[in-house]
Coordinates of C-alpha atoms (C1' of nucleotides) in Angstrom, one line a residue:
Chain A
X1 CA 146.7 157.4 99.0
X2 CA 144.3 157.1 101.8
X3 CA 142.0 154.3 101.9
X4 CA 138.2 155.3 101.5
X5 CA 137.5 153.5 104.6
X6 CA 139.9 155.7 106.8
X7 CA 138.5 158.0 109.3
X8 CA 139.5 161.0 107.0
X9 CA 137.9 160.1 103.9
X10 CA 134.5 159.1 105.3
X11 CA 134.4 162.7 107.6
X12 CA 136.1 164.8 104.6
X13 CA 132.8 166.3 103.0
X14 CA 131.8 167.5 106.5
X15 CA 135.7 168.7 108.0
X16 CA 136.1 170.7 104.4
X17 CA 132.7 172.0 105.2
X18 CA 133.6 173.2 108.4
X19 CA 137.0 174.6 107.8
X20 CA 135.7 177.2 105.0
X21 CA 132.5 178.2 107.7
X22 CA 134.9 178.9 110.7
X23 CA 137.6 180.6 108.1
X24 CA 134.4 183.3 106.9
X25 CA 133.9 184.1 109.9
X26 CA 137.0 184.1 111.6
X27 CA 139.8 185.2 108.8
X28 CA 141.6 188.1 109.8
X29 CA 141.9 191.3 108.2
X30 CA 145.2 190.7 106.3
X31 CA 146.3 193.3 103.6
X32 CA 147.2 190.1 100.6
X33 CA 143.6 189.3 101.5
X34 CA 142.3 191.7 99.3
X35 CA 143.8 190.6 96.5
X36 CA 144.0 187.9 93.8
X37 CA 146.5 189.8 91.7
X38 CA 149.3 187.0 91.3
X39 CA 152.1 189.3 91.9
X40 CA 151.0 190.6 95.0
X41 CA 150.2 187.3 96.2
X42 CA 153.9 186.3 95.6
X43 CA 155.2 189.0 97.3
X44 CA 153.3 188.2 100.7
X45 CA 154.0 184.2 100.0
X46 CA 157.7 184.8 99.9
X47 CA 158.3 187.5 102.7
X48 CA 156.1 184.8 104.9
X49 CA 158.4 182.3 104.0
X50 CA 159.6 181.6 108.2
X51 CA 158.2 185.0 109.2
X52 CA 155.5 186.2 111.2
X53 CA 152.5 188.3 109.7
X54 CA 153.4 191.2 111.7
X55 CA 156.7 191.4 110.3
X56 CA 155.9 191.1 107.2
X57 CA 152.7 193.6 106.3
X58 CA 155.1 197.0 106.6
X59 CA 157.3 195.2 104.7
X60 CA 154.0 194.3 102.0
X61 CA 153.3 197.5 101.8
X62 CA 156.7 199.8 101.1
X63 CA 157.3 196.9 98.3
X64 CA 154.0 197.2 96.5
X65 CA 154.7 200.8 96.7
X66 CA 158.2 200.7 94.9
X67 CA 157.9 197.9 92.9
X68 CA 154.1 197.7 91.7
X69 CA 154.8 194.8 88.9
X70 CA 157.1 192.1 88.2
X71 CA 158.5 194.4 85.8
X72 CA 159.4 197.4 88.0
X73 CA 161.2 194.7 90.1
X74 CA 163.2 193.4 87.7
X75 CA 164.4 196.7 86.5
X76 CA 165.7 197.7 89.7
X77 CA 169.1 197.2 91.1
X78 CA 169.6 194.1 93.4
X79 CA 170.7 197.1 96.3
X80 CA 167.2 198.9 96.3
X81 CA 166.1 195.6 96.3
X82 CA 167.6 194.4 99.3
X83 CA 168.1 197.4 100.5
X84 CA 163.7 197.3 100.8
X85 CA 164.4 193.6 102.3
X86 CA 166.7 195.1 105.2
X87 CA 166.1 193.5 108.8
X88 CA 163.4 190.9 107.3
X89 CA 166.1 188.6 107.0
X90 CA 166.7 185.1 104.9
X91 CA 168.0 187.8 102.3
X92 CA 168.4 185.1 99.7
X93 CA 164.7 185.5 99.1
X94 CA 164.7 188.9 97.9
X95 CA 167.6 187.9 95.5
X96 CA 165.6 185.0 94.5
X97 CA 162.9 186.8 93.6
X98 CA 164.6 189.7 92.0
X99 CA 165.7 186.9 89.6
X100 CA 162.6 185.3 88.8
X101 CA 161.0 188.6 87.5
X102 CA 164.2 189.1 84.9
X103 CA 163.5 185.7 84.0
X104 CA 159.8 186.0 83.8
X105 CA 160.6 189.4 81.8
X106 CA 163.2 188.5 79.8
X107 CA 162.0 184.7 79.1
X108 CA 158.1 184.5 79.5
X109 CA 157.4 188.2 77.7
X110 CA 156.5 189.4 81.4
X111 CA 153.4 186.8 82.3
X112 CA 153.6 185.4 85.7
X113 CA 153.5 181.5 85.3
X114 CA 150.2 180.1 86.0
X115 CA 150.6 176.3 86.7
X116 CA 152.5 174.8 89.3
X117 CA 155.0 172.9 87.5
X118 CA 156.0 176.4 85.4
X119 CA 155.9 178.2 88.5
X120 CA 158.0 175.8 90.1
X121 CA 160.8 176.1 88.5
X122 CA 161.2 179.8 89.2
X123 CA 164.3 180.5 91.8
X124 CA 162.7 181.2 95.9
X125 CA 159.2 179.2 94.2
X126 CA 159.5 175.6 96.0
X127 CA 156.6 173.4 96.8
X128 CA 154.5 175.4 99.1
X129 CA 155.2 179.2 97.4
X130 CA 154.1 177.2 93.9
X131 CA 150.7 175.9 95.6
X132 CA 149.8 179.5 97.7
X133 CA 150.3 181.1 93.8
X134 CA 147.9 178.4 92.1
X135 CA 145.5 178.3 94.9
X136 CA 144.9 181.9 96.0
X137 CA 145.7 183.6 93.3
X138 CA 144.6 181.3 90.5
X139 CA 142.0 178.9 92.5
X140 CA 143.4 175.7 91.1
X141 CA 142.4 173.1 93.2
X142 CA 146.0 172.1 94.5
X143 CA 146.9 171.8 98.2
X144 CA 149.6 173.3 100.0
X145 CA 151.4 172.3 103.3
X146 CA 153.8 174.9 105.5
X147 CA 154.4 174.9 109.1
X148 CA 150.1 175.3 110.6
X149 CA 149.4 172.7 107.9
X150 CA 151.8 170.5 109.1
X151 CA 150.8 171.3 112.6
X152 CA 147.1 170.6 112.2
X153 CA 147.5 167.1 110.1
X154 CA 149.9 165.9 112.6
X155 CA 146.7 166.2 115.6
X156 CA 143.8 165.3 112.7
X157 CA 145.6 162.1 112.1
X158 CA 147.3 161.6 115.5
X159 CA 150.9 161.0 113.5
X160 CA 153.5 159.3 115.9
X161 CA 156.5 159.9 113.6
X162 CA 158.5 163.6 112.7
X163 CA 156.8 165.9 110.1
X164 CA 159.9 166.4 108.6
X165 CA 160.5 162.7 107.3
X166 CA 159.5 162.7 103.7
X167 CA 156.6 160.1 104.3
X168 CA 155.1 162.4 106.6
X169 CA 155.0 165.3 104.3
X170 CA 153.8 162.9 101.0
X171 CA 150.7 162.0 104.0
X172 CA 150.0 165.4 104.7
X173 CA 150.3 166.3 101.0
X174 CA 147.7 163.8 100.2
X175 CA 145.3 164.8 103.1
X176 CA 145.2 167.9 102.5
X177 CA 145.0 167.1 98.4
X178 CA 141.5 165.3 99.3
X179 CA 140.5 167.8 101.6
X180 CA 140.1 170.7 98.9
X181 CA 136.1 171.3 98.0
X182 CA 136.2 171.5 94.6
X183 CA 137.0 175.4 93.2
X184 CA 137.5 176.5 96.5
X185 CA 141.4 175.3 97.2
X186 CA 142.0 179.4 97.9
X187 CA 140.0 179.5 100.9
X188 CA 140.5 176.1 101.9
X189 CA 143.4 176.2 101.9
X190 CA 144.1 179.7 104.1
X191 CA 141.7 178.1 106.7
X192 CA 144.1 175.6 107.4
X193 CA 146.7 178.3 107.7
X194 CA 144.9 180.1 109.9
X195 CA 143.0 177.9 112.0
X196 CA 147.2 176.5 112.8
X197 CA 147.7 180.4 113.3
X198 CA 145.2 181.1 115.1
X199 CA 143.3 178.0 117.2
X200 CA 145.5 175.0 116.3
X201 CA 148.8 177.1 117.9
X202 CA 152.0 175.2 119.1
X203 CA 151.4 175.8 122.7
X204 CA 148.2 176.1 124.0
X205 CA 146.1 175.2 121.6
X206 CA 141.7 176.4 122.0
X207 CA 140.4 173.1 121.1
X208 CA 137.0 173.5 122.3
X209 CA 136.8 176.1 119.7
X210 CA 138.3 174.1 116.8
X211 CA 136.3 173.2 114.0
X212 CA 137.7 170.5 113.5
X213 CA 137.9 168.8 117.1
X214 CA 135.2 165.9 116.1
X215 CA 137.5 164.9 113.3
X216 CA 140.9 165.0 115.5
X217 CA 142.4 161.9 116.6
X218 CA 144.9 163.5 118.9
X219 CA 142.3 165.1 120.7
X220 CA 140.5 162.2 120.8
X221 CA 143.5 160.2 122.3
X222 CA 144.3 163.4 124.3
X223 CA 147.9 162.9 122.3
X224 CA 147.8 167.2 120.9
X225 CA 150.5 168.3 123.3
X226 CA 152.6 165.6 121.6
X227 CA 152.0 166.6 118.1
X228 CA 153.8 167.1 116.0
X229 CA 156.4 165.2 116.5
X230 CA 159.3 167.0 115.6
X231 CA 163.0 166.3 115.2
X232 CA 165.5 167.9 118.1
X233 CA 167.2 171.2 116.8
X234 CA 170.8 172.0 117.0
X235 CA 172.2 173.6 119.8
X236 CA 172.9 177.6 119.3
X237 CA 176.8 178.2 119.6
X238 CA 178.6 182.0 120.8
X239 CA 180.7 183.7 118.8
X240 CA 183.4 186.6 119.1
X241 CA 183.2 189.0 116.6
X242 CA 184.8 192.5 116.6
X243 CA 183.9 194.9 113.6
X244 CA 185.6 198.5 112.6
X245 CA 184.6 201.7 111.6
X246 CA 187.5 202.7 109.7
X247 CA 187.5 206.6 109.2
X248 CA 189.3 208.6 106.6
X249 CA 189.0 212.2 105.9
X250 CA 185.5 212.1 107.3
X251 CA 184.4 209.2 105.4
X252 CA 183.8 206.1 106.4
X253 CA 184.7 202.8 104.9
X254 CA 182.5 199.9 104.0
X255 CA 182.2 196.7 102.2
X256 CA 179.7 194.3 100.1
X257 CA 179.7 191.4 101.2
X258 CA 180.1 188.6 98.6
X259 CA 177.1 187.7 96.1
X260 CA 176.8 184.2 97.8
X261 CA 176.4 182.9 101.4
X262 CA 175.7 184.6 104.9
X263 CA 173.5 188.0 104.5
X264 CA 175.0 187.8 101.0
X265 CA 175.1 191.3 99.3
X266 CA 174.7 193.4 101.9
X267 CA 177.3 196.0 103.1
X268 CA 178.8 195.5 106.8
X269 CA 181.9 196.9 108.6
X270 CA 185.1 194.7 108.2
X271 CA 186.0 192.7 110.9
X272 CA 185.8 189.3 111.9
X273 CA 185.8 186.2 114.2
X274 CA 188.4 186.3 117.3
X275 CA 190.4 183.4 117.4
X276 CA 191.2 181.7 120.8
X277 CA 192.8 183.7 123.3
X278 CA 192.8 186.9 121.1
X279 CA 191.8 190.0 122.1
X280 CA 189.0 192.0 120.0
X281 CA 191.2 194.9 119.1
X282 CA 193.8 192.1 118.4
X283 CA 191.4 190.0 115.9
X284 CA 190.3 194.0 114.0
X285 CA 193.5 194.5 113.3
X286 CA 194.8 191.2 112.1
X287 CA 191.1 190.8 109.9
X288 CA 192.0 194.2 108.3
X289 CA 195.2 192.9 107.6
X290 CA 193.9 190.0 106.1
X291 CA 190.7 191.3 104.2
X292 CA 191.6 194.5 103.0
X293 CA 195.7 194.4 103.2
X294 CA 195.0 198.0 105.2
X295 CA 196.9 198.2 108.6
X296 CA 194.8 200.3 110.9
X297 CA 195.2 201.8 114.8
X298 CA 192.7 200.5 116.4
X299 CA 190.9 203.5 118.5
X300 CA 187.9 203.7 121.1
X301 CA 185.3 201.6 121.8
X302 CA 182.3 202.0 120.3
X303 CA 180.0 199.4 122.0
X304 CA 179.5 196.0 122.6
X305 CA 176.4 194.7 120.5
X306 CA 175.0 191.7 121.6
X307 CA 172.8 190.2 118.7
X308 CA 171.5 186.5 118.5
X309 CA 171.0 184.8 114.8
X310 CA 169.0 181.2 114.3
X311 CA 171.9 179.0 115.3
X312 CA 174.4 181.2 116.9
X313 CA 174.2 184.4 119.1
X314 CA 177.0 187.1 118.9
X315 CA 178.9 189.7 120.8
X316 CA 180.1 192.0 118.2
X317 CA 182.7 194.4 120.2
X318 CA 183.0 197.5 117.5
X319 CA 185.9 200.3 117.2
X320 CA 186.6 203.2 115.8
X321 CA 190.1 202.9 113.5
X322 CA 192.2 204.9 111.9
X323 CA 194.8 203.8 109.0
X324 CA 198.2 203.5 109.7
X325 CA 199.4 205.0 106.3
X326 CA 196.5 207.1 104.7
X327 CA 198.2 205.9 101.5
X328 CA 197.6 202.1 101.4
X329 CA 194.8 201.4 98.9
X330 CA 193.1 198.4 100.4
X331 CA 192.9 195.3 98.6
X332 CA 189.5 193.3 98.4
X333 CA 189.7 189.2 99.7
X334 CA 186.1 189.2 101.4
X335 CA 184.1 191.6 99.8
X336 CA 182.9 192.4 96.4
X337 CA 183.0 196.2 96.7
X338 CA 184.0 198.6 99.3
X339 CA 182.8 202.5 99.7
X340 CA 183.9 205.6 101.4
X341 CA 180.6 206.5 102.7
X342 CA 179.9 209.8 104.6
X343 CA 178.1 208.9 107.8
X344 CA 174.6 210.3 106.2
X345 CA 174.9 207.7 103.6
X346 CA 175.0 205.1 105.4
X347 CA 171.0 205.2 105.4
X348 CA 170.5 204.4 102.0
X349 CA 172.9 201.1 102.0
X350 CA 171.6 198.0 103.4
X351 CA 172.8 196.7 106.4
X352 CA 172.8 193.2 108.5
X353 CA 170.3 193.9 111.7
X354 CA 173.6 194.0 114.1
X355 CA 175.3 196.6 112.0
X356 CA 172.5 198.5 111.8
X357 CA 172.3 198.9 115.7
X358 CA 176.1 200.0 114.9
X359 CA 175.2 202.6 112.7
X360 CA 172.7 204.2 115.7
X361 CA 175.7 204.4 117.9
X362 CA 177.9 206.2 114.9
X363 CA 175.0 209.0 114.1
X364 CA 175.0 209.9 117.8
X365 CA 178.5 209.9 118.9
X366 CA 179.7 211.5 115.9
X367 CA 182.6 210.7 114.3
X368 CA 185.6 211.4 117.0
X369 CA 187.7 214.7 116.0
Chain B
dA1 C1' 168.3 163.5 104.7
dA2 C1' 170.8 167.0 106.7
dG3 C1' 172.7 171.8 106.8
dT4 C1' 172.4 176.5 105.7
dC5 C1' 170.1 180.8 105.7
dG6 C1' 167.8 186.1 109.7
dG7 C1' 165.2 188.2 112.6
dG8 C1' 162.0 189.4 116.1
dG9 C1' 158.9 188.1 119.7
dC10 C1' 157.6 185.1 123.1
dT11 C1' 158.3 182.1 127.1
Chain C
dA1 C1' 168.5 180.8 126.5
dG2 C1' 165.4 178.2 123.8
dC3 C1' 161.5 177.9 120.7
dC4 C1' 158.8 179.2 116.9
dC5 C1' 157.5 180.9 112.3
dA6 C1' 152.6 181.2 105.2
dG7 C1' 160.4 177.4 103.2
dA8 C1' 163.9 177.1 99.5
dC9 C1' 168.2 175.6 98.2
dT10 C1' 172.7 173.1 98.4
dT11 C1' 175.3 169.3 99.4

DNA sequence: AAGTCGGGGCT
DNA sequence: AGCCCAGACTT
């Protein structure tokens, strides 16, 4: 806990005070701010799970439109529902929460928990996700801590050691815990979101207009450049990869990708990693061969799609391909499904971002005669 | 505690 | 090319 004689507690009353002034009259105009329906709330809490706010609000708004209710959601098929989550990436999320709305309709007769410790439990509802639901929606007074909270505790308290480590968090947890003004946890607590959004940014940050610049230590020890103090990330690695579109009798094949893992459930053109000192036409044929038990001529270049990921960036070198003997029926390893899709089809399936850029080329060149 | 899981925008 | 973002889950 923090001590009653520590800078924080004895400026609390007047930092809370401060925070919820500057957020009415600063908040911007964001469409999950019109709401306190719980649902709707969730939505926007787990598409801005590691995504910006401009991302997400088309996003808000086609999936509020297709699935008004925890119930339409859980009646629909996972591919509509990922299909609506295509290009906003970290796909597990939409499967996650296409889950928790069977379970909350099949288990909980179709009422969205309402304390954090029900809500918890729920699969893509972790520690923050339960605390934006209690607090917006349900304004319980329980705190919350994502990335701008993190951000601005690690200047108000000056902290010299990474956010990440688990004593950090439990301190930031517990600031912003004795923070909350009583009944007002939902406002609070998307003041400290956006002031880290808006005036306590990474770079840069417009501390002279900061309501909270008498209470910060780092600013005060002209430390804020410095904080948070985070822990170095992993270099991003290259990778080779060389995908096929296999055509057949004007249809083209593709493949679902495998219920768990990497971008799991979408479809995607086979293909694969080249190994050293392979060629890319090389590596499609010998991944058909392995994948699919098809062997395939592989035919003209397509185009070389360069498309960068989190940890890895990749040049996907893409081909059309033709079967060898029309009368092999391909035999699934990596996939959980595969389709003969006519090239107008492809629309309604939902692709990785890369592919997707794969899929412009195909409509415009036309399959080859 | 560390690794995995996307994507776009910015520098 | 690297960094960042309204994190959750697995190992």
């Amino acid at each position: 806990m923090t001590a009653d004689n520590s800078p924080l507690a004895r400026l609390s009353p007047d930092l809370s005070q401060s925070l919820l002034d500057w957020f009415a009259a600063h908040a911007r105009d964001l469409p999950w701010r019109k709401t306190t329906n719980p649902y709707a709330i969730w939505v926007s809490e787990i598409m801005l799970q590691q995504t910006q706010v401009v991302m997400v609000i088309p996003y808000y708004h086609r999936w509020l439109d297709r699935f008004p209710n925890v119930g339409s959601l859980a009646m629909a098929p996972l591919d509509d529902v990922l299909k609506l989550w295509e290009g906003l990436g970290y796909y597990s999320r939409a499967r996650n929460f296409h889950k928790a709305s069977q379970i909350i309709v099949e288990e909980l007769q179709g009422k969205i928990p309402e304390t954090y410790k029900e809500l918890l439990k729920l699969p893509g509802i972790g520690a923050y996700t339960a605390g934006a639901i209690c607090s917006i929606a349900f304004n319980q007074d329980i705190p919350l801590v994502d990335a701008n909270v993190k951000r601005v505790f690690a200047r108000i308290l000056d902290m010299d050691k990474p956010v990440e480590q688990s004593a950090s968090l439990r301190e930031i947890r517990e600031a912003a815990q004795s923070l909350i003004p009583p009944g007002q946890a939902g406002a609070f607590n998307q003041g400290l979101m956006e002031l880290g959004a808006l005036v306590c940014t990474t770079k840069n940050p417009h501390c002279l207009e900061c309501p909270a610049n008498g209470h910060c230590l780092a600013k005060k020890r002209q430390t804020v450049d410095s904080r948070p103090v985070l822990a170095p990330r992993k270099k991003t690695r290259a990778l080779e990869v060389s995908a096929g579109v296999l055509v057949r009798d004007g249809r083209i094949l593709v493949q679902k990708r495998l219920p768990k893992g990497l971008m799991a459930g979408l479809w995607e053109f086979p293909g694969g990693k080249l190994d050293p000192e392979e060629s890319p036409e090389q590596a499609l044929v010998r991944e058909f061969a392995e994948e699919l038990e098809i062997d395939i001529v592989c035919g003209k270049k397509i185009a070389v799609i360069q498309h960068a990921y989190t940890r890895f960036r990749v040049r996907l070198h893409t081909f059309w391909s033709t079967m060898k003997n029309p009368g092999q029926k391909p035999v699934l390893h990596a996939a959980e499904e595969i389709r003969w899709v006519l090239p107008e089809e492809l629309d309604g399936l939902a692709f990785p971002s890369a592919d997707r850029r794969l899929i412009q080329k195909i409509v415009e060149e036309g399959i080859p005669a």
